[in-house]
């Protein structure tokens, strides 16, 4: 499913593999990759961290690379959220003015 970029199927298949073999770092890495592609960065980060906890796992270098991508996306989302909040709360209290269709201050507006 990863080769065809069917990320939901890849995550499900890796999850099924982990049910059969919970210690599989390969399945955990694949699940982490799929979750990242699905936009589920926090879950991906958790899966990839678990790969890194296994000493000598051959998937560690790739897990580090994918984890760095997940962390970058999480930082980008946090920055976007901060920007949205600035737009909502940046003007300060009493500065938002609602106007009616004719351009006059409407009910409940700070004037």
C-alpha angles and dihedrals in degrees: 000000000000091000090054091042092239091150099177091051091045091052091048093048092049090048090052090049090051090053089057095040112016093183095058107126090185092058091044091051091049091048090050092051092048093048090051091053089049090056094251094127098160093054090045090052091053093051093047092048088056090054089053091053091065109089113229096007108158090219094064098099093050092043089054091052094048091043090055089054091049092050091048091053091048090053091048091051091048090051091049090050091051090051091050091050092049088057092051100042105017099093094063130230119318097013101099112094121192116209131200124228091274092054098253123127111274131219114295094017122136107245 
